[in-house]
mmCIF file of N, CA and C in Angstrom:
data_model
loop_
_atom_site.group_PDB
_atom_site.id
_atom_site.type_symbol
_atom_site.label_atom_id
_atom_site.label_comp_id
_atom_site.label_asym_id
_atom_site.label_seq_id
_atom_site.Cartn_x
_atom_site.Cartn_y
_atom_site.Cartn_z
ATOM 1 N N UNK A 1 -68.288 29.644 -17.353
ATOM 2 C CA UNK A 1 -67.329 28.693 -16.812
ATOM 3 C C UNK A 1 -66.661 27.917 -17.977
ATOM 4 N N UNK A 2 -65.349 27.709 -17.860
ATOM 5 C CA UNK A 2 -64.615 27.022 -18.939
ATOM 6 C C UNK A 2 -64.881 25.554 -19.018
ATOM 7 N N UNK A 3 -64.558 25.010 -20.116
ATOM 8 C CA UNK A 3 -64.672 23.596 -20.274
ATOM 9 C C UNK A 3 -63.544 22.861 -19.617
ATOM 10 N N UNK A 4 -63.871 21.789 -18.931
ATOM 11 C CA UNK A 4 -62.765 21.017 -18.208
ATOM 12 C C UNK A 4 -62.150 20.035 -19.258
ATOM 13 N N UNK A 5 -60.916 19.826 -19.085
ATOM 14 C CA UNK A 5 -60.158 18.963 -19.986
ATOM 15 C C UNK A 5 -59.951 17.567 -19.339
ATOM 16 N N UNK A 6 -61.102 16.951 -19.068
ATOM 17 C CA UNK A 6 -60.980 15.629 -18.378
ATOM 18 C C UNK A 6 -60.238 14.616 -19.247
ATOM 19 N N UNK A 7 -60.215 14.760 -20.553
ATOM 20 C CA UNK A 7 -59.562 13.823 -21.397
ATOM 21 C C UNK A 7 -58.039 13.782 -21.234
ATOM 22 N N UNK A 8 -57.466 14.796 -20.608
ATOM 23 C CA UNK A 8 -55.994 14.743 -20.388
ATOM 24 C C UNK A 8 -55.609 14.005 -19.142
ATOM 25 N N UNK A 9 -56.621 13.513 -18.381
ATOM 26 C CA UNK A 9 -56.382 12.743 -17.186
ATOM 27 C C UNK A 9 -56.701 11.274 -17.427
ATOM 28 N N UNK A 10 -56.048 10.410 -16.640
ATOM 29 C CA UNK A 10 -56.328 8.986 -16.860
ATOM 30 C C UNK A 10 -57.722 8.565 -16.252
ATOM 31 N N UNK A 11 -58.093 7.339 -16.647
ATOM 32 C CA UNK A 11 -59.401 6.834 -16.204
ATOM 33 C C UNK A 11 -59.626 6.848 -14.706
ATOM 34 N N UNK A 12 -58.607 6.421 -13.956
ATOM 35 C CA UNK A 12 -58.716 6.384 -12.537
ATOM 36 C C UNK A 12 -58.851 7.790 -11.937
ATOM 37 N N UNK A 13 -58.150 8.739 -12.462
ATOM 38 C CA UNK A 13 -58.250 10.105 -11.943
ATOM 39 C C UNK A 13 -59.622 10.681 -12.199
ATOM 40 N N UNK A 14 -60.192 10.455 -13.400
ATOM 41 C CA UNK A 14 -61.508 10.895 -13.694
ATOM 42 C C UNK A 14 -62.594 10.233 -12.823
ATOM 43 N N UNK A 15 -62.366 8.911 -12.622
ATOM 44 C CA UNK A 15 -63.346 8.232 -11.758
ATOM 45 C C UNK A 15 -63.316 8.701 -10.343
ATOM 46 N N UNK A 16 -62.119 8.855 -9.782
ATOM 47 C CA UNK A 16 -62.011 9.420 -8.404
ATOM 48 C C UNK A 16 -62.667 10.817 -8.355
ATOM 49 N N UNK A 17 -62.393 11.656 -9.309
ATOM 50 C CA UNK A 17 -62.989 13.020 -9.340
ATOM 51 C C UNK A 17 -64.440 12.964 -9.335
ATOM 52 N N UNK A 18 -65.011 12.067 -10.156
ATOM 53 C CA UNK A 18 -66.474 11.966 -10.233
ATOM 54 C C UNK A 18 -67.063 11.350 -8.934
ATOM 55 N N UNK A 19 -66.383 10.451 -8.293
ATOM 56 C CA UNK A 19 -66.803 9.959 -6.976
ATOM 57 C C UNK A 19 -66.781 11.055 -5.897
ATOM 58 N N UNK A 20 -65.648 11.756 -5.857
ATOM 59 C CA UNK A 20 -65.586 12.850 -4.867
ATOM 60 C C UNK A 20 -66.608 13.923 -5.121
ATOM 61 N N UNK A 21 -66.872 14.251 -6.362
ATOM 62 C CA UNK A 21 -67.887 15.284 -6.666
ATOM 63 C C UNK A 21 -69.248 14.853 -6.149
ATOM 64 N N UNK A 22 -69.599 13.575 -6.395
ATOM 65 C CA UNK A 22 -70.960 13.191 -5.980
ATOM 66 C C UNK A 22 -71.022 12.940 -4.504
ATOM 67 N N UNK A 23 -69.895 12.487 -3.930
ATOM 68 C CA UNK A 23 -69.887 12.252 -2.462
ATOM 69 C C UNK A 23 -69.653 13.565 -1.693
ATOM 70 N N UNK A 24 -69.435 14.690 -2.417
ATOM 71 C CA UNK A 24 -69.127 15.948 -1.780
ATOM 72 C C UNK A 24 -70.331 16.656 -1.172
ATOM 73 N N UNK A 25 -71.471 16.058 -1.091
ATOM 74 C CA UNK A 25 -72.643 16.722 -0.518
ATOM 75 C C UNK A 25 -72.994 15.901 0.780
ATOM 76 N N UNK A 26 -73.111 16.653 1.934
ATOM 77 C CA UNK A 26 -73.480 15.955 3.158
ATOM 78 C C UNK A 26 -74.720 15.150 3.158
ATOM 79 N N UNK A 27 -75.742 15.606 2.371
ATOM 80 C CA UNK A 27 -76.966 14.828 2.338
ATOM 81 C C UNK A 27 -76.762 13.434 1.668
ATOM 82 N N UNK A 28 -75.880 13.412 0.692
ATOM 83 C CA UNK A 28 -75.584 12.126 0.100
ATOM 84 C C UNK A 28 -74.855 11.147 1.012
ATOM 85 N N UNK A 29 -73.989 11.734 1.823
ATOM 86 C CA UNK A 29 -73.262 10.939 2.868
ATOM 87 C C UNK A 29 -74.292 10.400 3.810
ATOM 88 N N UNK A 30 -75.225 11.254 4.285
ATOM 89 C CA UNK A 30 -76.212 10.896 5.300
ATOM 90 C C UNK A 30 -77.061 9.773 4.619
ATOM 91 N N UNK A 31 -77.468 9.909 3.405
ATOM 92 C CA UNK A 31 -78.313 8.896 2.801
ATOM 93 C C UNK A 31 -77.555 7.561 2.727
ATOM 94 N N UNK A 32 -76.316 7.580 2.310
ATOM 95 C CA UNK A 32 -75.538 6.326 2.210
ATOM 96 C C UNK A 32 -75.398 5.727 3.690
ATOM 97 N N UNK A 33 -75.143 6.513 4.624
ATOM 98 C CA UNK A 33 -74.981 6.029 5.980
ATOM 99 C C UNK A 33 -76.300 5.375 6.446
ATOM 100 N N UNK A 34 -77.390 6.011 6.234
ATOM 101 C CA UNK A 34 -78.653 5.483 6.596
ATOM 102 C C UNK A 34 -78.985 4.184 5.911
ATOM 103 N N UNK A 35 -78.904 4.173 4.588
ATOM 104 C CA UNK A 35 -79.186 2.923 3.810
ATOM 105 C C UNK A 35 -78.247 1.753 4.223
ATOM 106 N N UNK A 36 -76.964 2.110 4.417
ATOM 107 C CA UNK A 36 -75.987 1.019 4.722
ATOM 108 C C UNK A 36 -76.265 0.330 6.038
ATOM 109 N N UNK A 37 -77.033 1.011 6.901
ATOM 110 C CA UNK A 37 -77.353 0.440 8.223
ATOM 111 C C UNK A 37 -78.666 -0.350 8.299
ATOM 112 N N UNK A 38 -79.332 -0.389 7.190
ATOM 113 C CA UNK A 38 -80.634 -1.115 7.053
ATOM 114 C C UNK A 38 -80.473 -2.549 6.669
ATOM 115 N N UNK A 39 -81.335 -3.412 7.112
ATOM 116 C CA UNK A 39 -81.335 -4.814 6.837
ATOM 117 C C UNK A 39 -82.034 -5.128 5.517
ATOM 118 N N UNK A 40 -82.714 -4.144 4.932
ATOM 119 C CA UNK A 40 -83.400 -4.420 3.722
ATOM 120 C C UNK A 40 -83.501 -3.113 2.938
ATOM 121 N N UNK A 41 -83.985 -3.215 1.684
ATOM 122 C CA UNK A 41 -84.090 -1.952 0.892
ATOM 123 C C UNK A 41 -85.061 -0.985 1.614
ATOM 124 N N UNK A 42 -84.825 0.304 1.402
ATOM 125 C CA UNK A 42 -85.720 1.319 1.972
ATOM 126 C C UNK A 42 -86.421 2.067 0.872
ATOM 127 N N UNK A 43 -87.649 2.506 1.160
ATOM 128 C CA UNK A 43 -88.440 3.171 0.144
ATOM 129 C C UNK A 43 -88.677 4.653 0.576
ATOM 130 N N UNK A 44 -89.538 4.863 1.488
ATOM 131 C CA UNK A 44 -89.938 6.196 1.806
ATOM 132 C C UNK A 44 -89.409 6.709 3.077
ATOM 133 N N UNK A 45 -88.523 6.078 3.742
ATOM 134 C CA UNK A 45 -87.994 6.430 5.059
ATOM 135 C C UNK A 45 -87.088 7.684 5.002
ATOM 136 N N UNK A 46 -86.520 7.886 3.834
ATOM 137 C CA UNK A 46 -85.409 8.917 3.742
ATOM 138 C C UNK A 46 -85.915 10.324 4.012
ATOM 139 N N UNK A 47 -87.074 10.660 3.565
ATOM 140 C CA UNK A 47 -87.643 12.014 3.727
ATOM 141 C C UNK A 47 -87.746 12.355 5.240
ATOM 142 N N UNK A 48 -88.240 11.473 6.039
ATOM 143 C CA UNK A 48 -88.305 11.658 7.457
ATOM 144 C C UNK A 48 -86.962 11.626 8.119
ATOM 145 N N UNK A 49 -86.124 10.680 7.739
ATOM 146 C CA UNK A 49 -84.844 10.506 8.304
ATOM 147 C C UNK A 49 -83.865 11.651 8.021
ATOM 148 N N UNK A 50 -83.837 12.109 6.776
ATOM 149 C CA UNK A 50 -82.818 13.063 6.401
ATOM 150 C C UNK A 50 -83.355 14.494 6.635
ATOM 151 N N UNK A 51 -84.680 14.651 6.483
ATOM 152 C CA UNK A 51 -85.270 16.012 6.711
ATOM 153 C C UNK A 51 -85.294 16.904 5.513
ATOM 154 N N UNK A 52 -85.215 16.335 4.317
ATOM 155 C CA UNK A 52 -85.291 17.132 3.080
ATOM 156 C C UNK A 52 -86.502 16.773 2.332
ATOM 157 N N UNK A 53 -86.908 17.587 1.382
ATOM 158 C CA UNK A 53 -88.052 17.374 0.571
ATOM 159 C C UNK A 53 -87.930 16.117 -0.296
ATOM 160 N N UNK A 54 -89.018 15.472 -0.660
ATOM 161 C CA UNK A 54 -88.959 14.249 -1.473
ATOM 162 C C UNK A 54 -88.225 14.485 -2.768
ATOM 163 N N UNK A 55 -88.509 15.664 -3.428
ATOM 164 C CA UNK A 55 -87.845 15.928 -4.710
ATOM 165 C C UNK A 55 -86.319 16.034 -4.538
ATOM 166 N N UNK A 56 -85.877 16.645 -3.440
ATOM 167 C CA UNK A 56 -84.452 16.769 -3.190
ATOM 168 C C UNK A 56 -83.833 15.470 -2.882
ATOM 169 N N UNK A 57 -84.513 14.614 -2.076
ATOM 170 C CA UNK A 57 -83.974 13.243 -1.824
ATOM 171 C C UNK A 57 -83.856 12.454 -3.113
ATOM 172 N N UNK A 58 -84.867 12.559 -3.981
ATOM 173 C CA UNK A 58 -84.826 11.905 -5.235
ATOM 174 C C UNK A 58 -83.632 12.250 -6.087
ATOM 175 N N UNK A 59 -83.335 13.599 -6.133
ATOM 176 C CA UNK A 59 -82.222 14.022 -6.877
ATOM 177 C C UNK A 59 -80.907 13.495 -6.334
ATOM 178 N N UNK A 60 -80.809 13.480 -5.001
ATOM 179 C CA UNK A 60 -79.591 12.892 -4.416
ATOM 180 C C UNK A 60 -79.443 11.470 -4.685
ATOM 181 N N UNK A 61 -80.582 10.661 -4.622
ATOM 182 C CA UNK A 61 -80.534 9.253 -4.961
ATOM 183 C C UNK A 61 -80.175 9.038 -6.344
ATOM 184 N N UNK A 62 -80.596 9.866 -7.270
ATOM 185 C CA UNK A 62 -80.242 9.678 -8.657
ATOM 186 C C UNK A 62 -78.774 9.877 -8.860
ATOM 187 N N UNK A 63 -78.182 10.821 -8.152
ATOM 188 C CA UNK A 63 -76.697 11.100 -8.262
ATOM 189 C C UNK A 63 -75.943 9.854 -7.708
ATOM 190 N N UNK A 64 -76.381 9.341 -6.636
ATOM 191 C CA UNK A 64 -75.657 8.200 -5.992
ATOM 192 C C UNK A 64 -75.815 6.949 -6.888
ATOM 193 N N UNK A 65 -76.974 6.848 -7.511
ATOM 194 C CA UNK A 65 -77.248 5.724 -8.345
ATOM 195 C C UNK A 65 -76.374 5.861 -9.671
ATOM 196 N N UNK A 66 -76.109 7.079 -10.100
ATOM 197 C CA UNK A 66 -75.340 7.314 -11.308
ATOM 198 C C UNK A 66 -73.892 6.823 -11.235
ATOM 199 N N UNK A 67 -73.373 6.781 -9.998
ATOM 200 C CA UNK A 67 -72.039 6.226 -9.852
ATOM 201 C C UNK A 67 -72.041 4.796 -9.343
ATOM 202 N N UNK A 68 -73.254 4.179 -9.328
ATOM 203 C CA UNK A 68 -73.369 2.806 -8.988
ATOM 204 C C UNK A 68 -73.419 2.394 -7.561
ATOM 205 N N UNK A 69 -73.398 3.346 -6.628
ATOM 206 C CA UNK A 69 -73.353 2.969 -5.246
ATOM 207 C C UNK A 69 -74.722 2.423 -4.717
ATOM 208 N N UNK A 70 -75.778 2.800 -5.411
ATOM 209 C CA UNK A 70 -77.112 2.302 -5.026
ATOM 210 C C UNK A 70 -77.684 1.528 -6.210
ATOM 211 N N UNK A 71 -78.570 0.619 -5.813
ATOM 212 C CA UNK A 71 -79.370 0.015 -6.812
ATOM 213 C C UNK A 71 -80.816 0.080 -6.261
ATOM 214 N N UNK A 72 -81.748 0.086 -7.186
ATOM 215 C CA UNK A 72 -83.147 0.284 -6.871
ATOM 216 C C UNK A 72 -84.022 -0.639 -7.512
ATOM 217 N N UNK A 73 -85.186 -0.927 -6.894
ATOM 218 C CA UNK A 73 -86.221 -1.751 -7.442
ATOM 219 C C UNK A 73 -87.542 -1.071 -7.255
ATOM 220 N N UNK A 74 -88.427 -1.249 -8.198
ATOM 221 C CA UNK A 74 -89.760 -0.668 -8.114
ATOM 222 C C UNK A 74 -90.666 -1.659 -7.361
ATOM 223 N N UNK A 75 -91.295 -1.090 -6.234
ATOM 224 C CA UNK A 75 -92.190 -1.879 -5.461
ATOM 225 C C UNK A 75 -93.485 -1.015 -5.424
ATOM 226 N N UNK A 76 -94.500 -1.501 -6.221
ATOM 227 C CA UNK A 76 -95.702 -0.723 -6.302
ATOM 228 C C UNK A 76 -95.456 0.616 -6.952
ATOM 229 N N UNK A 77 -95.843 1.746 -6.266
ATOM 230 C CA UNK A 77 -95.550 3.009 -6.754
ATOM 231 C C UNK A 77 -94.243 3.620 -6.211
ATOM 232 N N UNK A 78 -93.532 2.832 -5.398
ATOM 233 C CA UNK A 78 -92.298 3.380 -4.825
ATOM 234 C C UNK A 78 -91.076 2.741 -5.430
ATOM 235 N N UNK A 79 -89.985 3.398 -5.283
ATOM 236 C CA UNK A 79 -88.677 2.946 -5.678
ATOM 237 C C UNK A 79 -87.943 2.603 -4.380
ATOM 238 N N UNK A 80 -87.396 1.404 -4.201
ATOM 239 C CA UNK A 80 -86.729 0.975 -3.050
ATOM 240 C C UNK A 80 -85.217 0.866 -3.367
ATOM 241 N N UNK A 81 -84.385 1.345 -2.457
ATOM 242 C CA UNK A 81 -82.973 1.389 -2.633
ATOM 243 C C UNK A 81 -82.202 0.575 -1.630
ATOM 244 N N UNK A 82 -81.076 0.077 -2.075
ATOM 245 C CA UNK A 82 -80.110 -0.602 -1.191
ATOM 246 C C UNK A 82 -78.707 -0.407 -1.755
ATOM 247 N N UNK A 83 -77.716 -0.656 -0.960
ATOM 248 C CA UNK A 83 -76.304 -0.450 -1.305
ATOM 249 C C UNK A 83 -75.946 -1.541 -2.390
ATOM 250 N N UNK A 84 -75.283 -1.113 -3.427
ATOM 251 C CA UNK A 84 -74.723 -2.074 -4.428
ATOM 252 C C UNK A 84 -73.394 -2.498 -3.882
ATOM 253 N N UNK A 85 -73.381 -3.643 -3.220
ATOM 254 C CA UNK A 85 -72.199 -4.130 -2.501
ATOM 255 C C UNK A 85 -70.966 -4.311 -3.408
ATOM 256 N N UNK A 86 -71.146 -4.761 -4.576
ATOM 257 C CA UNK A 86 -70.002 -4.900 -5.499
ATOM 258 C C UNK A 86 -69.325 -3.621 -5.798
ATOM 259 N N UNK A 87 -70.156 -2.606 -6.105
ATOM 260 C CA UNK A 87 -69.644 -1.306 -6.452
ATOM 261 C C UNK A 87 -69.056 -0.636 -5.166
ATOM 262 N N UNK A 88 -69.732 -0.852 -4.036
ATOM 263 C CA UNK A 88 -69.251 -0.286 -2.779
ATOM 264 C C UNK A 88 -67.796 -0.774 -2.499
ATOM 265 N N UNK A 89 -67.582 -2.110 -2.760
ATOM 266 C CA UNK A 89 -66.223 -2.673 -2.523
ATOM 267 C C UNK A 89 -65.240 -2.143 -3.566
ATOM 268 N N UNK A 90 -65.638 -1.924 -4.829
ATOM 269 C CA UNK A 90 -64.754 -1.348 -5.838
ATOM 270 C C UNK A 90 -64.339 0.049 -5.405
ATOM 271 N N UNK A 91 -65.286 0.843 -4.924
ATOM 272 C CA UNK A 91 -64.980 2.225 -4.545
ATOM 273 C C UNK A 91 -64.040 2.237 -3.332
ATOM 274 N N UNK A 92 -64.250 1.331 -2.429
ATOM 275 C CA UNK A 92 -63.385 1.202 -1.273
ATOM 276 C C UNK A 92 -61.923 0.841 -1.687
ATOM 277 N N UNK A 93 -61.846 -0.037 -2.646
ATOM 278 C CA UNK A 93 -60.477 -0.396 -3.155
ATOM 279 C C UNK A 93 -59.863 0.756 -3.942
ATOM 280 N N UNK A 94 -60.626 1.511 -4.673
ATOM 281 C CA UNK A 94 -60.148 2.604 -5.420
ATOM 282 C C UNK A 94 -59.630 3.714 -4.421
ATOM 283 N N UNK A 95 -60.375 3.992 -3.402
ATOM 284 C CA UNK A 95 -59.979 4.932 -2.404
ATOM 285 C C UNK A 95 -58.715 4.488 -1.605
ATOM 286 N N UNK A 96 -58.739 3.245 -1.225
ATOM 287 C CA UNK A 96 -57.572 2.671 -0.459
ATOM 288 C C UNK A 96 -56.337 2.809 -1.358
ATOM 289 N N UNK A 97 -56.410 2.407 -2.590
ATOM 290 C CA UNK A 97 -55.277 2.524 -3.465
ATOM 291 C C UNK A 97 -54.788 3.975 -3.633
ATOM 292 N N UNK A 98 -55.721 4.889 -3.750
ATOM 293 C CA UNK A 98 -55.381 6.328 -3.824
ATOM 294 C C UNK A 98 -54.595 6.740 -2.565
ATOM 295 N N UNK A 99 -55.115 6.448 -1.397
ATOM 296 C CA UNK A 99 -54.491 6.939 -0.156
ATOM 297 C C UNK A 99 -53.185 6.184 0.141
ATOM 298 N N UNK A 100 -53.116 4.893 -0.215
ATOM 299 C CA UNK A 100 -51.880 4.157 0.024
ATOM 300 C C UNK A 100 -50.744 4.552 -0.833
ATOM 301 N N UNK A 101 -50.997 5.026 -2.028
ATOM 302 C CA UNK A 101 -49.927 5.480 -2.989
ATOM 303 C C UNK A 101 -49.529 6.924 -2.821
ATOM 304 N N UNK A 102 -50.224 7.598 -1.955
ATOM 305 C CA UNK A 102 -49.919 9.053 -1.784
ATOM 306 C C UNK A 102 -48.806 9.130 -0.722
ATOM 307 N N UNK A 103 -47.727 9.782 -1.134
ATOM 308 C CA UNK A 103 -46.548 9.971 -0.206
ATOM 309 C C UNK A 103 -46.860 11.109 0.834
ATOM 310 N N UNK A 104 -46.371 10.844 2.043
ATOM 311 C CA UNK A 104 -46.540 11.889 3.067
ATOM 312 C C UNK A 104 -45.171 12.557 3.207
ATOM 313 N N UNK A 105 -44.900 13.423 2.293
ATOM 314 C CA UNK A 105 -43.544 14.102 2.246
ATOM 315 C C UNK A 105 -43.584 15.552 2.567
ATOM 316 N N UNK A 106 -44.536 15.989 3.306
ATOM 317 C CA UNK A 106 -44.673 17.381 3.656
ATOM 318 C C UNK A 106 -43.736 17.767 4.793
ATOM 319 N N UNK A 107 -43.433 19.012 4.914
ATOM 320 C CA UNK A 107 -42.468 19.496 5.906
ATOM 321 C C UNK A 107 -42.799 19.233 7.350
#
C-alpha cells in the first residue's frame, strides 16, 4: 500500500479524516452510545453489553481514547471510562462546521 500524503492537507482535513477513520467501526459507535448514556464511568460492562471479547473491546477503547473522546481512570485492577465532554463538544463543532460549509449543489 502506498504512503499517504497527509502533509498536503490542512490540519482540519487531517483531523476530520482521523475522526472518521476511528468512528468508522460500528463497535466504536456502540461503545460511545453506551458510555454516553451512563451516569458514571463504566468498567467491565462493555463486554456483556457489546458482545465482543475483552481484548477486542480494549482495542476499540484504545482507539477512541487516542482521539480524546474517552478518558479513563484506574480503579483497582480495572480501567473505567467516561466521555471526555470537552473533546466531545470540540468534535461536534468540527463536524457541524464541516457540514454547514458544504454546498448542496448537486443536480
